[in-house]
XYZ file of C-alpha atoms in Angstrom:
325
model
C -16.521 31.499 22.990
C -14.554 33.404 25.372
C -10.342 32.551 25.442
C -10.819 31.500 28.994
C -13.586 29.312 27.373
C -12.183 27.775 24.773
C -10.721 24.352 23.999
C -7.228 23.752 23.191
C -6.196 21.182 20.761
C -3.171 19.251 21.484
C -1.712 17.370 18.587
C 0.265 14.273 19.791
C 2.492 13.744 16.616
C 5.780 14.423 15.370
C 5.255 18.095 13.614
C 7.840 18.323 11.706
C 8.045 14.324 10.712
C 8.803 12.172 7.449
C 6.809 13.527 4.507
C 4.207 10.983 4.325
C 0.013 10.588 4.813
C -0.004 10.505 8.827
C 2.307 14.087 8.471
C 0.079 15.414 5.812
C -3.116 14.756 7.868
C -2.365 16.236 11.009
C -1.098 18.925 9.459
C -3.984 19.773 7.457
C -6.591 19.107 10.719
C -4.149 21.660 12.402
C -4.181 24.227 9.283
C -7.794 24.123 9.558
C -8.208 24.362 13.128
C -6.065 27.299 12.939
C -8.331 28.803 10.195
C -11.066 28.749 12.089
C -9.399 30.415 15.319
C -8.859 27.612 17.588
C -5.808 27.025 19.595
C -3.790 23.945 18.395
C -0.467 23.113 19.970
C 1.938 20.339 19.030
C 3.548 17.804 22.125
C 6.326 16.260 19.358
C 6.394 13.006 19.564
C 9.804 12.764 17.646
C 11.557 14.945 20.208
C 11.971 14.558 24.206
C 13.124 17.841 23.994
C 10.488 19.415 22.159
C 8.029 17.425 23.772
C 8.734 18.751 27.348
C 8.146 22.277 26.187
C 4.510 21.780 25.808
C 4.070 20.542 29.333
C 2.650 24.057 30.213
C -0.314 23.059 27.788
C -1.050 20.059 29.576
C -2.464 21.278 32.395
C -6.015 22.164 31.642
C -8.908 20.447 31.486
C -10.403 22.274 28.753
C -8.048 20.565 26.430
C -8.555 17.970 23.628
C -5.422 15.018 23.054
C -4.986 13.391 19.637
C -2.246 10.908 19.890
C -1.949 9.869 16.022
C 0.339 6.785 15.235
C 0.696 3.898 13.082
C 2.115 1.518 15.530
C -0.050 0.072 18.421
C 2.530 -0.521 20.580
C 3.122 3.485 21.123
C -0.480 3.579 22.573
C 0.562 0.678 24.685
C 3.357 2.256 25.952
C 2.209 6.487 26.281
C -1.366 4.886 28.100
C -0.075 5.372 31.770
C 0.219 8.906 30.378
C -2.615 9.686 28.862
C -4.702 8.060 31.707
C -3.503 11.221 33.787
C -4.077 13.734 31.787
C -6.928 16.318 32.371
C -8.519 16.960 29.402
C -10.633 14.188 26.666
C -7.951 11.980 24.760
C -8.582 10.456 21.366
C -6.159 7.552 19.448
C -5.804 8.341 16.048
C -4.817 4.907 14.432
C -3.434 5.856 10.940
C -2.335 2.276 9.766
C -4.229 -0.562 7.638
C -1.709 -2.768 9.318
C -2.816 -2.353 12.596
C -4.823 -6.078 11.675
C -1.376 -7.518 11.459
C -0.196 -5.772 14.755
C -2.887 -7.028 16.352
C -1.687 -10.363 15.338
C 1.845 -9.875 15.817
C 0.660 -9.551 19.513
C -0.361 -13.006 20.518
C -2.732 -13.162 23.535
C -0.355 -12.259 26.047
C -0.177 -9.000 24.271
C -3.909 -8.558 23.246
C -4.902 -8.322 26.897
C -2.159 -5.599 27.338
C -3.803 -3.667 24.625
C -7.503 -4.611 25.893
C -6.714 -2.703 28.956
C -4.032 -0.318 27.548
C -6.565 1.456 24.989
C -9.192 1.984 28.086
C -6.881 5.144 28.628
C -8.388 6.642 25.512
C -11.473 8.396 25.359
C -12.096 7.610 21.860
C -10.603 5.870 19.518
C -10.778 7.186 15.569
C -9.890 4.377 13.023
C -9.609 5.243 9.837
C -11.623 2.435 8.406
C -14.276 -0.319 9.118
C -11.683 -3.228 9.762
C -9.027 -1.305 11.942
C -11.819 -0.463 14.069
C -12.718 -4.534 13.927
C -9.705 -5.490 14.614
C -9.942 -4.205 17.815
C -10.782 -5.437 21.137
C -14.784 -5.779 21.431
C -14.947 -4.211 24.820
C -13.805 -1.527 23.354
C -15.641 -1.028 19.724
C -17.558 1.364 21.529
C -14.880 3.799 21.755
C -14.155 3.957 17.615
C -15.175 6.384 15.414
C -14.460 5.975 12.284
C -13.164 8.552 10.277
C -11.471 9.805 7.170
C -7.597 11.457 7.685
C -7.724 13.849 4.638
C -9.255 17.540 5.316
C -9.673 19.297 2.533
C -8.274 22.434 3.446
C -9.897 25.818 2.574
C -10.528 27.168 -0.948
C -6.876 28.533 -1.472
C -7.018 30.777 -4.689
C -3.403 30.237 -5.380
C -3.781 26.369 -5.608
C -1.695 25.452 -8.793
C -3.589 25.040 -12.350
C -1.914 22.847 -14.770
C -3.242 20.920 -18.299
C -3.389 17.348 -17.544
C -1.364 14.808 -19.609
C -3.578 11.982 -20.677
C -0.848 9.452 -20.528
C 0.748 10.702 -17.171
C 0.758 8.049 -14.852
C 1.979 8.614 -10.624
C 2.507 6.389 -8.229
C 3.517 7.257 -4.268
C 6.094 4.914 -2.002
C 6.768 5.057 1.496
C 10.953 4.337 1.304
C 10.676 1.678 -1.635
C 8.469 -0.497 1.061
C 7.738 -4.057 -0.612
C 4.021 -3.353 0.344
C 3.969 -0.418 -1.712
C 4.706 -2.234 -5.121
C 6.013 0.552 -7.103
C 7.542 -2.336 -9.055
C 4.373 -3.393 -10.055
C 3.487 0.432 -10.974
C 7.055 0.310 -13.146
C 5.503 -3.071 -14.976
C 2.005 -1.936 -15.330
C 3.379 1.172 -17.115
C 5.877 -0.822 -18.897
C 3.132 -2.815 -20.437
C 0.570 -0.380 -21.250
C 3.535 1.417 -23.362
C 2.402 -0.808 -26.181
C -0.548 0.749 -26.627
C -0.025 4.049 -25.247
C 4.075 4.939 -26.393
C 3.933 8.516 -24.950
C 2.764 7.200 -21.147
C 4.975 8.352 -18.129
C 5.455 7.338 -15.085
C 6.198 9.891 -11.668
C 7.710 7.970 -8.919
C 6.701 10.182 -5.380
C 9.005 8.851 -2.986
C 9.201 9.427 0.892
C 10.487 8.661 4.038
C 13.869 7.097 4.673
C 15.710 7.243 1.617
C 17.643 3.902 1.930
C 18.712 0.554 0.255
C 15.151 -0.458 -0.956
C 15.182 3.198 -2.896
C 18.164 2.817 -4.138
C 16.955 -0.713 -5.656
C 14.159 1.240 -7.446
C 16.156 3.527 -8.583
C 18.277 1.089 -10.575
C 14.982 -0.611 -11.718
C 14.338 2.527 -13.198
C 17.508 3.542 -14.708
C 17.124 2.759 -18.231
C 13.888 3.739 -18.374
C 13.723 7.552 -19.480
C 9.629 7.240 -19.296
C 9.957 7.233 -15.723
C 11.146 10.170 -13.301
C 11.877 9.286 -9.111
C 11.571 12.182 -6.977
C 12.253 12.112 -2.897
C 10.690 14.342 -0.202
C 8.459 16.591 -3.040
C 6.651 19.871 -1.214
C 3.088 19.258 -0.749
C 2.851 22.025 -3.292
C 5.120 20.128 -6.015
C 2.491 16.974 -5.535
C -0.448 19.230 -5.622
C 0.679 20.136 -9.135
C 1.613 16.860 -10.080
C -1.678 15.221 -8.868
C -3.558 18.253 -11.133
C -1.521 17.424 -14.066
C -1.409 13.493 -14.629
C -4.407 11.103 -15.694
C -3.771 8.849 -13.317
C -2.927 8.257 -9.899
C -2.127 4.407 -8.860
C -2.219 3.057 -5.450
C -1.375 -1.193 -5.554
C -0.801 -1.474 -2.181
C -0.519 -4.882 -0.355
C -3.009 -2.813 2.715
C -3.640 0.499 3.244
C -5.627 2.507 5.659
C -7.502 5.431 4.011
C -4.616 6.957 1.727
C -4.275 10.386 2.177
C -3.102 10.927 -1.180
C -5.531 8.856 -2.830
C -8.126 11.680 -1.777
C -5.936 14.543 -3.162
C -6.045 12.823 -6.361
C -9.502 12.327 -6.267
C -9.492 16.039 -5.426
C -7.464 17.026 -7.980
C -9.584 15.797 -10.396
C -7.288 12.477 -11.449
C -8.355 9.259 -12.006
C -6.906 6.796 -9.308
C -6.504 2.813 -9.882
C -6.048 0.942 -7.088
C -5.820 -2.412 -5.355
C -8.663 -4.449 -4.166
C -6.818 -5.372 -1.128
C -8.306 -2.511 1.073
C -11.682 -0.749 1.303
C -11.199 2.260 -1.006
C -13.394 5.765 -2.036
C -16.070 6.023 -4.332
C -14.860 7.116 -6.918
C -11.609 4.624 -7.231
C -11.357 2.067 -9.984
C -10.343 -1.257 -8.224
C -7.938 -3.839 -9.836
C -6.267 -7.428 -8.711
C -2.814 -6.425 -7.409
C -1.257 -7.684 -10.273
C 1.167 -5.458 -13.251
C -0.936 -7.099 -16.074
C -4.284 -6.527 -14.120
C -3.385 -2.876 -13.364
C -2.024 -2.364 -17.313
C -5.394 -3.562 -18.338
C -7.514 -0.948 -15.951
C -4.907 1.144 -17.088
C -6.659 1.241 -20.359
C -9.996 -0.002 -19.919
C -10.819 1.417 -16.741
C -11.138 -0.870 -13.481
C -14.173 -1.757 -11.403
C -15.978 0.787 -9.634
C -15.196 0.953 -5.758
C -18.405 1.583 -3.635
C -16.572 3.300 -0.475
C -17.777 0.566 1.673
C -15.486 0.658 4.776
C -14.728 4.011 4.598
C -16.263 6.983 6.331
C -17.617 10.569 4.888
C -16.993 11.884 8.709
C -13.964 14.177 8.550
C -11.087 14.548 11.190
C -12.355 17.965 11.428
C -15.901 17.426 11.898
C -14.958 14.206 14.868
C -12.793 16.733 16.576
C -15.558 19.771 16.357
C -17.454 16.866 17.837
C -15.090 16.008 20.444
C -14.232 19.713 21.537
C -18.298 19.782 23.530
C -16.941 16.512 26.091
C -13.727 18.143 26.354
C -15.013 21.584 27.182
C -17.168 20.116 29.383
C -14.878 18.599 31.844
């Protein structure tokens, strides 16, 4: 395709953002895009400033919008926008909590969003109940997809022996939803039976009062190491050198991380609470249930919920309507 030709992608998201799964996954869509020769620009959503220096981008109709958030109320708000622009416009909703959003809304607030999400296009979930959740005027509009891209075969990807008593877990600022706590008892117990087991601590985000609680849970414990804001190529390594990956969440969406582990070759234990990969042993979200998978292994998720479809491959898909207007 000629330059005049092409479409350009226009990534509605805060580029250079809290370290995290929704950072991660535009990121990698954009890495990939990039790879492949396509123009991808970024309108930063965490920045007036920077924002406004993309409005030269927003001018053409040969241009695909992903506006990717957790909160609902940011679609709400940006729709008068992106009913305006030229181009095709696609809501990337990020969150498992977007149920509880949804809720949060009453009806008043429901019928906002019925006709506030109309300004999409499309509308990429990324699982079965977000897309549920939603309106049903409007299930039409949802695709649902997976955020993680596995990013092209990089020969210097980091190669480490893998501990078989390693144990990581991943929290968003010490969040209560999280449950690192639980990942600090489940370890804790499982100790008994395997006295060399570790636990890695992957914090993110705002590093504030509820890390600084889990910090002092941890303080005594010498098995267990915290670490705050680790490069994506620190957590690749860590990921290829532990045995397991847990994820006890109270929701989740489809974790990011979850499918580097995978990736990486790790097993991951997780909560039932939320559809999950194949792949992922499931526990209760309970420290003695997750000690005991720890161990014995946990019960086989089927990937119901989830999608195979790529952010990639939805946005190859959505570059022939945009190119087309």
């Amino acid at each position: 395709m000629t330059a005049a030709g092409r479409v350009r992608v226009l990534q509605w998201a805060q580029e250079h953002g809290e370290v995290g799964g929704v950072l991660a996954s535009h990121g990698q869509l954009t890495t990939s895009l990039r790879s492949e020769g396509h123009d991808v620009r970024y309108v930063d959503t965490g920045s007036a400033g920077r924002a406004l220096r993309a409005l030269p981008y927003l001018r053409s109709r040969r241009s695909l919008h992903l506006f990717h958030i957790t909160r609902l109320r940011r679609a709400m708000v940006l729709a008068p926008v992106f009913a305006l622009l030229p181009g095709r416009t696609v809501l990337v909703l990020h969150s498992g909590s977007t149920l509880g959003q949804v809720r949060d809304l009453g009806r008043g607030g429901a019928a906002v969003l019925r006709v506030a999400l109309r300004a999409y296009d499309e509308i990429w979930a990324v699982n079965d109940e977000i897309g549920e959740v939603l309106p049903p005027g409007l299930r039409r509009r949802v695709r649902v997809v997976t955020p993680h891209v596995p990013a092209p075969h990089d020969p210097g990807a980091p190669v480490a022996d893998r501990d078989a008593h390693a144990v990581v877990v991943a929290t968003n600022a010490g969040l209560e939803h999280y449950h690192a706590d639980l990942a600090v008892e489940a370890v804790r117990l499982v100790r008994s039976t395997w006295p060399d087991a570790t636990l890695r601590i992957l914090a993110y985000g705002h590093d504030g009062g509820r890390l600084e609680a889990l910090r002092r849970l941890v303080a005594s414990d010498p098995w267990v190491r915290l670490t705050f804001d680790s490069p994506p190529r620190e957590v690749a390594q860590v990921l290829a050198s532990s045995a397991v990956f847990l994820r006890p969440t109270a929701w989740d969406g489809d974790s990011v991380i979850v499918r580097e582990a995978l990736a990486a070759g790790a097993r991951v234990l997780a909560s039932d609470t939320s559809p999950r990969p194949t792949g992922v042993e499931l526990a209760a979200l309970d420290a003695a249930a997750f000690a005991e998978a720890l161990v014995a292994g946990g019960r086989p998720s089927t990937g119901e919920g989830l999608s195979a479809t790529t952010m990639l491959d939805a946005t190859h898909d959505a570059m022939g309507p945009a190119a087309g207007r």
